[in-house]
Amino acid sequence: MSNTIASQPLLPAVESFLDRPVHGSFVAGKPLVSGSGETIATHDPGSGKKLAEVSALTAEEVDRAVGAANEAFESSDWATMPVNERAALLHRLADAVEKQRDVIAQIESLDAGKVQAQAQGDVQNLADTLRYFADMAQHMNPRTTLAVKGHEAWTYRKPWGACGFIFPWNFPFLLIGWGISPALAAGNTVVIKPAEDTPLSAIYLAELAIEVGLPAGVINVVTGSGAKTGAALSANPNIRRMSFTGSPEVGRMVAEACGRNLVPVKLELGGKGAAVVFDDVDVSQTADKLSAAITFHTGQVCCDATRWLVHRKVYDQFVDACVERLSQVKIGHQLDEQTQMGPVVSAKQRERVLGYLDKGRQQGATCVLEGGPATVEGYQGHFVKPALMAGSLDNVAAQEEIFGPVAYLAPFDDEKQAIQMANHTSYGLANSVWTEDLSRVARVAESMVAGNSWINAHNVFVHGVPYGGIKQSGMGGGVLSPETLMDYYRSTSVVRPLSD
Ligand code: NAD
């Protein structure tokens, strides 16, 4: 297929990957095309053109995928092989991902509307996450001796079995890495449900895993709609653990379904993070960084700083600096090298962003920077301009997750008020504090009711630092840390009374 999606030719390996009549899911080591014949089309958000038809699995077929994961757990040597051999296989997968980085990144960029350089970072991140957990698992001693009077006692840790993972569309490949790497390193098998808008990189990864020698059934992918395929996975009683990343609304449904089967569930949900900017900052540098944060992946980032709380003394200066920067952002197709900000993922998401600008204005917010639809010559994609709103923090645009390049501004007068304003939200994911005063840094950061606080930076992710949300932003432990690996072992205690 000669692809005219982007202004530049696609990589031959990407063309040949896209050039399939139907992309199957991936179950028990091979593609599975649904017997129902149902498919869902996935599109390039930058051009609006169709990329691929992807098979939509029925509940029975999802059950087959869970069966394949359980079969691989019981009958392949994945769960029982020496941990260093399993780690070696995961390193081989990480090496293969790295080798194919440009190919996977272009597929991801096309499918998710992600600027290509950012997609390359996401692909590298998955390889790094695999290695991080593969190495850590080798140092995990499964047996812990317990010093208790009159008994010989210990605990023993083992993997759970088949683990389900449901992912959103904003960081499809990177989030798969954060989710499945600790599960695989611990010896579990996985069933991945990617979002219907961005299923392609998950399929690519599952195929690569077979090529490097992971046993069939260790990584399965079930594609289809959330309402059918996703719901079938979360309601499957043979899943041993579930992890969901997405919106609080769907998270509740997944948690309810898991609750009915008493399956443990982890939820990584949305956010409405604050950046608290004090009057001692370098205004120009802070404006640079926060403008970059709100336009990063077109604002479709759960942990983004979407409420900018700024000390009144520097408020006007800061707002002017941000308006200047955001007005100049180069919007374009995600594969165009000049592009700084690509499209949002779909027409539906574009309507959502524009809808919040309207609703916010109707409730009395002012638009300091207008925002609205953007046009890019030669493309019919879902482009929007960055926007800055200001007003009461009770406004719908200050309270609800917009998931676009829109920040909401409000001034504060002192530290106490700033903390109260930052915590005036039903979410609890990530905030940042901007100040040169190191004695204030810890006080303010630790007063935030949220899973994560960053200092003089936003969107900081380091392997080894736990990342998770509270309140409407999630429950059940988070990702990226040693604790995450432990989540993927179940523990058995063994006790023998010592006779006297
Ligand atoms: P979403 O909740 O609409 O969908 C997420 C996934 O759930 C998709 O795969 C979808 O198909 C599936 N799904 C939909 N209905 C379902 C159902 N009834 N049962 C089971 N599965 C179902 O979220 P989205 O729009 O894809 O992603 C955006 C959301 O994800 C935002 O709220 C964002 O903040 C959040 N997010 C959170 C994190 C985090 O780490 N905390 C990371 C990325 C995104």
Tab-separated table of C-alpha atoms in Angstrom, residues 14-323:
chain	number	residue	atom	x	y	z
A	14	VAL	CA	5.250	0.359	9.003
A	15	GLU	CA	3.601	0.210	5.570
A	16	SER	CA	3.745	-3.580	5.579
A	17	PHE	CA	2.387	-3.755	9.180
A	18	LEU	CA	-0.535	-1.505	8.275
A	19	ASP	CA	-1.169	-3.349	5.032
A	20	ARG	CA	-3.326	-6.153	6.463
A	21	PRO	CA	-7.009	-6.543	5.585
A	22	VAL	CA	-7.803	-7.035	9.286
A	23	HIS	CA	-5.526	-6.895	12.312
A	24	GLY	CA	-6.354	-9.774	14.610
A	25	SER	CA	-6.097	-9.719	18.364
A	26	PHE	CA	-3.267	-11.916	19.690
A	27	VAL	CA	-4.167	-15.017	21.682
A	28	ALA	CA	-2.095	-18.108	22.555
A	29	GLY	CA	0.803	-16.980	20.394
A	30	LYS	CA	-1.133	-16.173	17.215
A	31	PRO	CA	-3.493	-13.633	15.691
A	32	LEU	CA	-7.171	-14.188	16.471
A	33	VAL	CA	-9.779	-12.686	14.158
A	34	SER	CA	-13.220	-12.637	15.744
A	35	GLY	CA	-15.687	-15.200	14.450
A	36	SER	CA	-18.310	-12.454	14.596
A	37	GLY	CA	-16.582	-10.653	11.736
A	38	GLU	CA	-16.861	-7.409	13.716
A	39	THR	CA	-14.051	-4.907	13.371
A	40	ILE	CA	-13.278	-1.399	14.610
A	41	ALA	CA	-11.435	1.037	12.350
A	42	THR	CA	-8.532	2.977	13.810
A	43	HIS	CA	-7.617	6.361	12.294
A	44	ASP	CA	-4.688	8.751	12.057
A	45	PRO	CA	-5.838	11.722	14.189
A	46	GLY	CA	-3.623	14.066	12.142
A	47	SER	CA	-5.158	13.320	8.737
A	48	GLY	CA	-8.451	11.729	9.751
A	49	LYS	CA	-7.630	8.850	7.363
A	50	LYS	CA	-8.213	5.217	8.229
A	51	LEU	CA	-5.101	3.310	9.290
A	52	ALA	CA	-6.422	-0.202	9.873
A	53	GLU	CA	-9.395	-2.414	10.656
A	54	VAL	CA	-8.945	-4.241	13.940
A	55	SER	CA	-10.899	-7.300	14.989
A	56	ALA	CA	-13.411	-6.781	17.831
A	57	LEU	CA	-13.539	-9.814	20.122
A	58	THR	CA	-16.698	-11.185	21.698
A	59	ALA	CA	-16.992	-12.114	25.389
A	60	GLU	CA	-16.439	-15.814	24.507
A	61	GLU	CA	-13.248	-14.932	22.644
A	62	VAL	CA	-12.023	-12.828	25.580
A	63	ASP	CA	-12.638	-15.893	27.730
A	64	ARG	CA	-10.442	-17.886	25.327
A	65	ALA	CA	-7.682	-15.307	25.772
A	66	VAL	CA	-7.918	-15.542	29.574
A	67	GLY	CA	-7.888	-19.333	29.175
A	68	ALA	CA	-4.725	-19.075	27.052
A	69	ALA	CA	-3.063	-16.920	29.721
A	70	ASN	CA	-3.999	-19.396	32.454
A	71	GLU	CA	-2.857	-22.326	30.314
A	72	ALA	CA	0.523	-20.634	29.728
A	73	PHE	CA	0.797	-19.969	33.467
A	74	GLU	CA	0.087	-23.600	34.356
A	75	SER	CA	1.714	-25.497	31.506
A	76	SER	CA	4.516	-23.445	29.955
A	77	ASP	CA	7.631	-23.004	32.054
A	78	TRP	CA	7.133	-19.213	32.293
A	79	ALA	CA	6.090	-19.109	35.952
A	80	THR	CA	8.483	-21.809	37.130
A	81	MET	CA	11.674	-21.166	35.159
A	82	PRO	CA	14.621	-19.734	37.152
A	83	VAL	CA	14.044	-16.017	37.596
A	84	ASN	CA	17.276	-15.133	35.789
A	85	GLU	CA	16.117	-17.034	32.693
A	86	ARG	CA	12.801	-15.189	32.713
A	87	ALA	CA	14.684	-11.918	33.169
A	88	ALA	CA	16.918	-12.799	30.209
A	89	LEU	CA	13.833	-13.264	28.019
A	90	LEU	CA	12.447	-9.907	29.139
A	91	HIS	CA	15.805	-8.298	28.344
A	92	ARG	CA	15.622	-9.866	24.877
A	93	LEU	CA	12.187	-8.351	24.447
A	94	ALA	CA	13.511	-4.952	25.590
A	95	ASP	CA	16.409	-5.270	23.089
A	96	ALA	CA	13.976	-6.155	20.287
A	97	VAL	CA	11.745	-3.187	21.148
A	98	GLU	CA	14.780	-0.901	21.092
A	99	LYS	CA	15.888	-2.326	17.744
A	100	GLN	CA	12.446	-1.657	16.258
A	101	ARG	CA	12.089	1.699	18.022
A	102	ASP	CA	11.610	3.797	14.885
A	103	VAL	CA	9.031	1.385	13.476
A	104	ILE	CA	7.001	1.090	16.675
A	105	ALA	CA	7.259	4.849	17.266
A	106	GLN	CA	5.906	5.608	13.804
A	107	ILE	CA	3.001	3.190	14.295
A	108	GLU	CA	2.306	4.776	17.698
A	109	SER	CA	2.649	8.294	16.351
A	110	LEU	CA	0.164	7.573	13.558
A	111	ASP	CA	-2.323	5.753	15.776
A	112	ALA	CA	-2.290	8.113	18.778
A	113	GLY	CA	-1.517	11.445	17.067
A	114	LYS	CA	1.647	11.679	19.120
A	115	VAL	CA	4.566	13.814	17.902
A	116	GLN	CA	7.124	11.322	16.555
A	117	ALA	CA	9.984	12.257	18.879
A	118	GLN	CA	7.667	11.824	21.870
A	119	ALA	CA	6.546	8.441	20.556
A	120	GLN	CA	10.199	7.392	20.350
A	121	GLY	CA	10.602	8.366	23.990
A	122	ASP	CA	7.571	6.256	24.895
A	123	VAL	CA	8.970	3.213	23.081
A	124	GLN	CA	12.318	3.593	24.821
A	125	ASN	CA	10.480	3.956	28.112
A	126	LEU	CA	8.814	0.541	27.678
A	127	ALA	CA	12.215	-1.075	27.051
A	128	ASP	CA	13.624	0.655	30.149
A	129	THR	CA	10.661	-0.431	32.292
A	130	LEU	CA	11.019	-4.058	31.195
A	131	ARG	CA	14.689	-4.003	32.172
A	132	TYR	CA	14.041	-2.231	35.474
A	133	PHE	CA	11.574	-4.867	36.693
A	134	ALA	CA	13.412	-7.839	35.145
A	135	ASP	CA	16.538	-6.854	37.097
A	136	MET	CA	14.642	-6.169	40.314
A	137	ALA	CA	12.819	-9.509	40.248
A	138	GLN	CA	16.158	-11.335	40.303
A	139	HIS	CA	16.914	-9.814	43.694
A	140	MET	CA	13.531	-10.619	45.218
A	141	ASN	CA	13.839	-13.375	47.789
A	142	PRO	CA	10.497	-15.223	47.681
A	143	ARG	CA	10.978	-16.632	51.175
A	144	THR	CA	10.924	-14.450	54.314
A	145	THR	CA	11.613	-16.142	57.638
A	146	LEU	CA	9.424	-14.839	60.487
A	147	ALA	CA	10.829	-14.617	64.016
A	148	VAL	CA	7.817	-15.657	66.154
A	149	LYS	CA	7.855	-17.350	69.531
A	150	GLY	CA	7.225	-21.112	69.635
A	151	HIS	CA	6.827	-21.566	65.882
A	152	GLU	CA	8.822	-22.048	62.760
A	153	ALA	CA	7.228	-19.651	60.281
A	154	TRP	CA	7.846	-18.049	56.938
A	155	THR	CA	6.056	-16.411	54.047
A	156	TYR	CA	6.466	-17.483	50.469
A	157	ARG	CA	5.689	-15.339	47.424
A	158	LYS	CA	4.442	-16.636	44.101
A	159	PRO	CA	2.953	-15.048	40.982
A	160	TRP	CA	-0.833	-14.870	40.826
A	161	GLY	CA	-1.578	-16.280	37.363
A	162	ALA	CA	-3.397	-14.516	34.517
A	163	CYS	CA	-3.492	-10.734	35.035
A	164	GLY	CA	-5.809	-8.425	33.071
A	165	PHE	CA	-4.805	-4.927	31.921
A	166	ILE	CA	-7.088	-2.302	30.389
A	167	PHE	CA	-5.346	0.762	28.918
A	168	PRO	CA	-6.331	4.220	27.605
A	169	TRP	CA	-5.313	5.871	24.322
A	170	ASN	CA	-3.001	8.656	25.474
A	171	PHE	CA	0.208	6.670	26.139
A	172	PRO	CA	-0.659	3.277	24.667
A	173	PHE	CA	2.816	1.727	24.469
A	174	LEU	CA	4.451	3.385	27.491
A	175	LEU	CA	1.545	2.439	29.784
A	176	ILE	CA	1.668	-1.178	28.628
A	177	GLY	CA	5.269	-1.152	29.818
A	178	TRP	CA	4.388	0.352	33.203
A	179	GLY	CA	1.577	-2.172	33.618
A	180	ILE	CA	2.787	-5.539	32.380
A	181	SER	CA	6.555	-5.359	33.111
A	182	PRO	CA	6.288	-6.034	36.869
A	183	ALA	CA	3.623	-8.685	36.268
A	184	LEU	CA	5.777	-10.547	33.730
A	185	ALA	CA	8.961	-10.186	35.778
A	186	ALA	CA	7.188	-11.842	38.713
A	187	GLY	CA	6.129	-14.776	36.487
A	188	ASN	CA	2.507	-13.887	35.733
A	189	THR	CA	0.896	-14.055	32.299
A	190	VAL	CA	-1.118	-11.154	30.891
A	191	VAL	CA	-4.161	-10.222	28.831
A	192	ILE	CA	-3.964	-6.661	27.469
A	193	LYS	CA	-7.019	-4.687	26.326
A	194	PRO	CA	-5.775	-1.594	24.453
A	195	ALA	CA	-8.088	1.363	23.771
A	196	GLU	CA	-10.147	1.101	20.579
A	197	ASP	CA	-8.511	4.287	19.219
A	198	THR	CA	-4.945	2.982	19.661
A	199	PRO	CA	-4.689	-0.817	19.450
A	200	LEU	CA	-1.797	-1.193	16.987
A	201	SER	CA	1.333	-0.977	19.135
A	202	ALA	CA	-0.041	-3.609	21.563
A	203	ILE	CA	-0.480	-6.070	18.700
A	204	TYR	CA	3.048	-5.305	17.465
A	205	LEU	CA	4.498	-5.958	20.942
A	206	ALA	CA	2.717	-9.305	21.349
A	207	GLU	CA	4.072	-10.475	17.978
A	208	LEU	CA	7.591	-9.346	18.925
A	209	ALA	CA	7.381	-11.270	22.218
A	210	ILE	CA	6.808	-14.520	20.322
A	211	GLU	CA	9.716	-13.731	17.968
A	212	VAL	CA	12.148	-13.358	20.891
A	213	GLY	CA	11.004	-16.591	22.531
A	214	LEU	CA	8.408	-15.796	25.216
A	215	PRO	CA	6.106	-18.822	25.417
A	216	ALA	CA	2.771	-18.597	23.581
A	217	GLY	CA	0.013	-17.307	25.870
A	218	VAL	CA	2.284	-15.246	28.129
A	219	ILE	CA	1.248	-11.988	26.386
A	220	ASN	CA	-2.264	-11.925	24.907
A	221	VAL	CA	-4.028	-8.927	23.401
A	222	VAL	CA	-7.806	-8.569	23.142
A	223	THR	CA	-8.994	-5.768	20.871
A	224	GLY	CA	-12.465	-4.298	20.589
A	225	SER	CA	-14.766	-1.805	22.257
A	226	GLY	CA	-14.698	-0.985	25.943
A	227	ALA	CA	-18.371	-1.770	26.382
A	228	LYS	CA	-18.013	-5.333	25.012
A	229	THR	CA	-14.402	-6.517	25.005
A	230	GLY	CA	-13.234	-4.424	27.971
A	231	ALA	CA	-16.314	-5.248	30.037
A	232	ALA	CA	-15.867	-8.961	29.250
A	233	LEU	CA	-12.267	-8.869	30.475
A	234	SER	CA	-13.080	-7.035	33.705
A	235	ALA	CA	-15.987	-9.422	34.440
A	236	ASN	CA	-13.973	-12.581	33.749
A	237	PRO	CA	-13.799	-14.675	36.945
A	238	ASN	CA	-10.607	-16.448	35.849
A	239	ILE	CA	-8.466	-13.322	35.963
A	240	ARG	CA	-6.385	-13.346	39.151
A	241	ARG	CA	-5.593	-9.603	39.227
A	242	MET	CA	-6.842	-6.630	37.256
A	243	SER	CA	-5.258	-3.289	36.465
A	244	PHE	CA	-7.213	-0.472	34.846
A	245	THR	CA	-5.858	2.840	33.562
A	246	GLY	CA	-8.418	5.333	32.292
A	247	SER	CA	-11.259	7.568	33.389
A	248	PRO	CA	-12.842	7.488	36.873
A	249	GLU	CA	-16.258	6.727	35.289
A	250	VAL	CA	-15.058	3.525	33.613
A	251	GLY	CA	-12.758	2.749	36.541
A	252	ARG	CA	-15.814	2.488	38.790
A	253	MET	CA	-17.443	0.006	36.386
A	254	VAL	CA	-14.296	-2.107	36.189
A	255	ALA	CA	-13.917	-2.081	39.987
A	256	GLU	CA	-17.572	-3.129	40.390
A	257	ALA	CA	-17.139	-6.014	37.954
A	258	CYS	CA	-13.950	-7.146	39.708
A	259	GLY	CA	-15.638	-6.739	43.087
A	260	ARG	CA	-18.367	-9.159	42.078
A	261	ASN	CA	-15.693	-11.807	41.408
A	262	LEU	CA	-13.525	-10.698	44.351
A	263	VAL	CA	-10.642	-10.078	41.960
A	264	PRO	CA	-8.099	-7.541	43.325
A	265	VAL	CA	-8.019	-4.404	41.171
A	266	LYS	CA	-5.682	-1.450	40.759
A	267	LEU	CA	-7.031	1.792	39.308
A	268	GLU	CA	-4.868	4.516	37.724
A	269	LEU	CA	-7.327	7.296	36.867
A	270	GLY	CA	-7.590	10.917	35.766
A	271	GLY	CA	-6.284	14.112	37.310
A	272	LYS	CA	-6.685	17.861	37.635
A	273	GLY	CA	-3.204	18.775	38.832
A	274	ALA	CA	-2.145	22.183	40.106
A	275	ALA	CA	1.080	24.076	39.520
A	276	VAL	CA	1.631	26.425	42.489
A	277	VAL	CA	3.885	29.273	41.345
A	278	PHE	CA	5.399	31.506	44.082
A	279	ASP	CA	6.638	35.065	43.562
A	280	ASP	CA	10.371	34.208	43.841
A	281	VAL	CA	10.531	32.161	40.612
A	282	ASP	CA	12.209	33.060	37.351
A	283	VAL	CA	8.941	33.918	35.602
A	284	SER	CA	10.276	33.413	32.093
A	285	GLN	CA	11.692	29.929	32.818
A	286	THR	CA	8.559	28.846	34.684
A	287	ALA	CA	6.359	30.043	31.820
A	288	ASP	CA	8.551	28.065	29.394
A	289	LYS	CA	8.193	24.871	31.390
A	290	LEU	CA	4.479	25.085	32.140
A	291	SER	CA	3.648	26.079	28.552
A	292	ALA	CA	5.631	23.045	27.387
A	293	ALA	CA	3.803	20.844	29.926
A	294	ILE	CA	0.289	21.878	28.869
A	295	THR	CA	1.034	21.373	25.165
A	296	PHE	CA	2.925	18.080	25.679
A	297	HIS	CA	0.867	15.453	23.824
A	298	THR	CA	-1.716	18.192	23.266
A	299	GLY	CA	-2.582	18.223	26.970
A	300	GLN	CA	-3.844	14.629	26.900
A	301	VAL	CA	-1.816	13.731	29.968
A	302	CYS	CA	-3.471	12.494	33.188
A	303	CYS	CA	-0.932	14.161	35.483
A	304	ASP	CA	-0.760	17.477	33.629
A	305	ALA	CA	-0.726	20.817	35.447
A	306	THR	CA	-4.127	22.075	34.357
A	307	ARG	CA	-4.724	24.567	37.186
A	308	TRP	CA	-2.038	27.228	37.400
A	309	LEU	CA	-2.162	28.939	40.789
A	310	VAL	CA	0.121	31.974	40.709
A	311	HIS	CA	1.179	34.441	43.421
A	312	ARG	CA	-0.632	37.730	42.811
A	313	LYS	CA	2.670	39.678	42.698
A	314	VAL	CA	3.817	37.886	39.531
A	315	TYR	CA	0.400	36.857	38.160
A	316	ASP	CA	0.120	39.410	35.316
A	317	GLN	CA	3.735	39.002	34.275
A	318	PHE	CA	3.379	35.203	34.274
A	319	VAL	CA	0.115	35.246	32.297
A	320	ASP	CA	1.599	37.565	29.645
A	321	ALA	CA	4.656	35.324	29.308
A	322	CYS	CA	2.483	32.209	28.863
A	323	VAL	CA	0.148	33.867	26.344
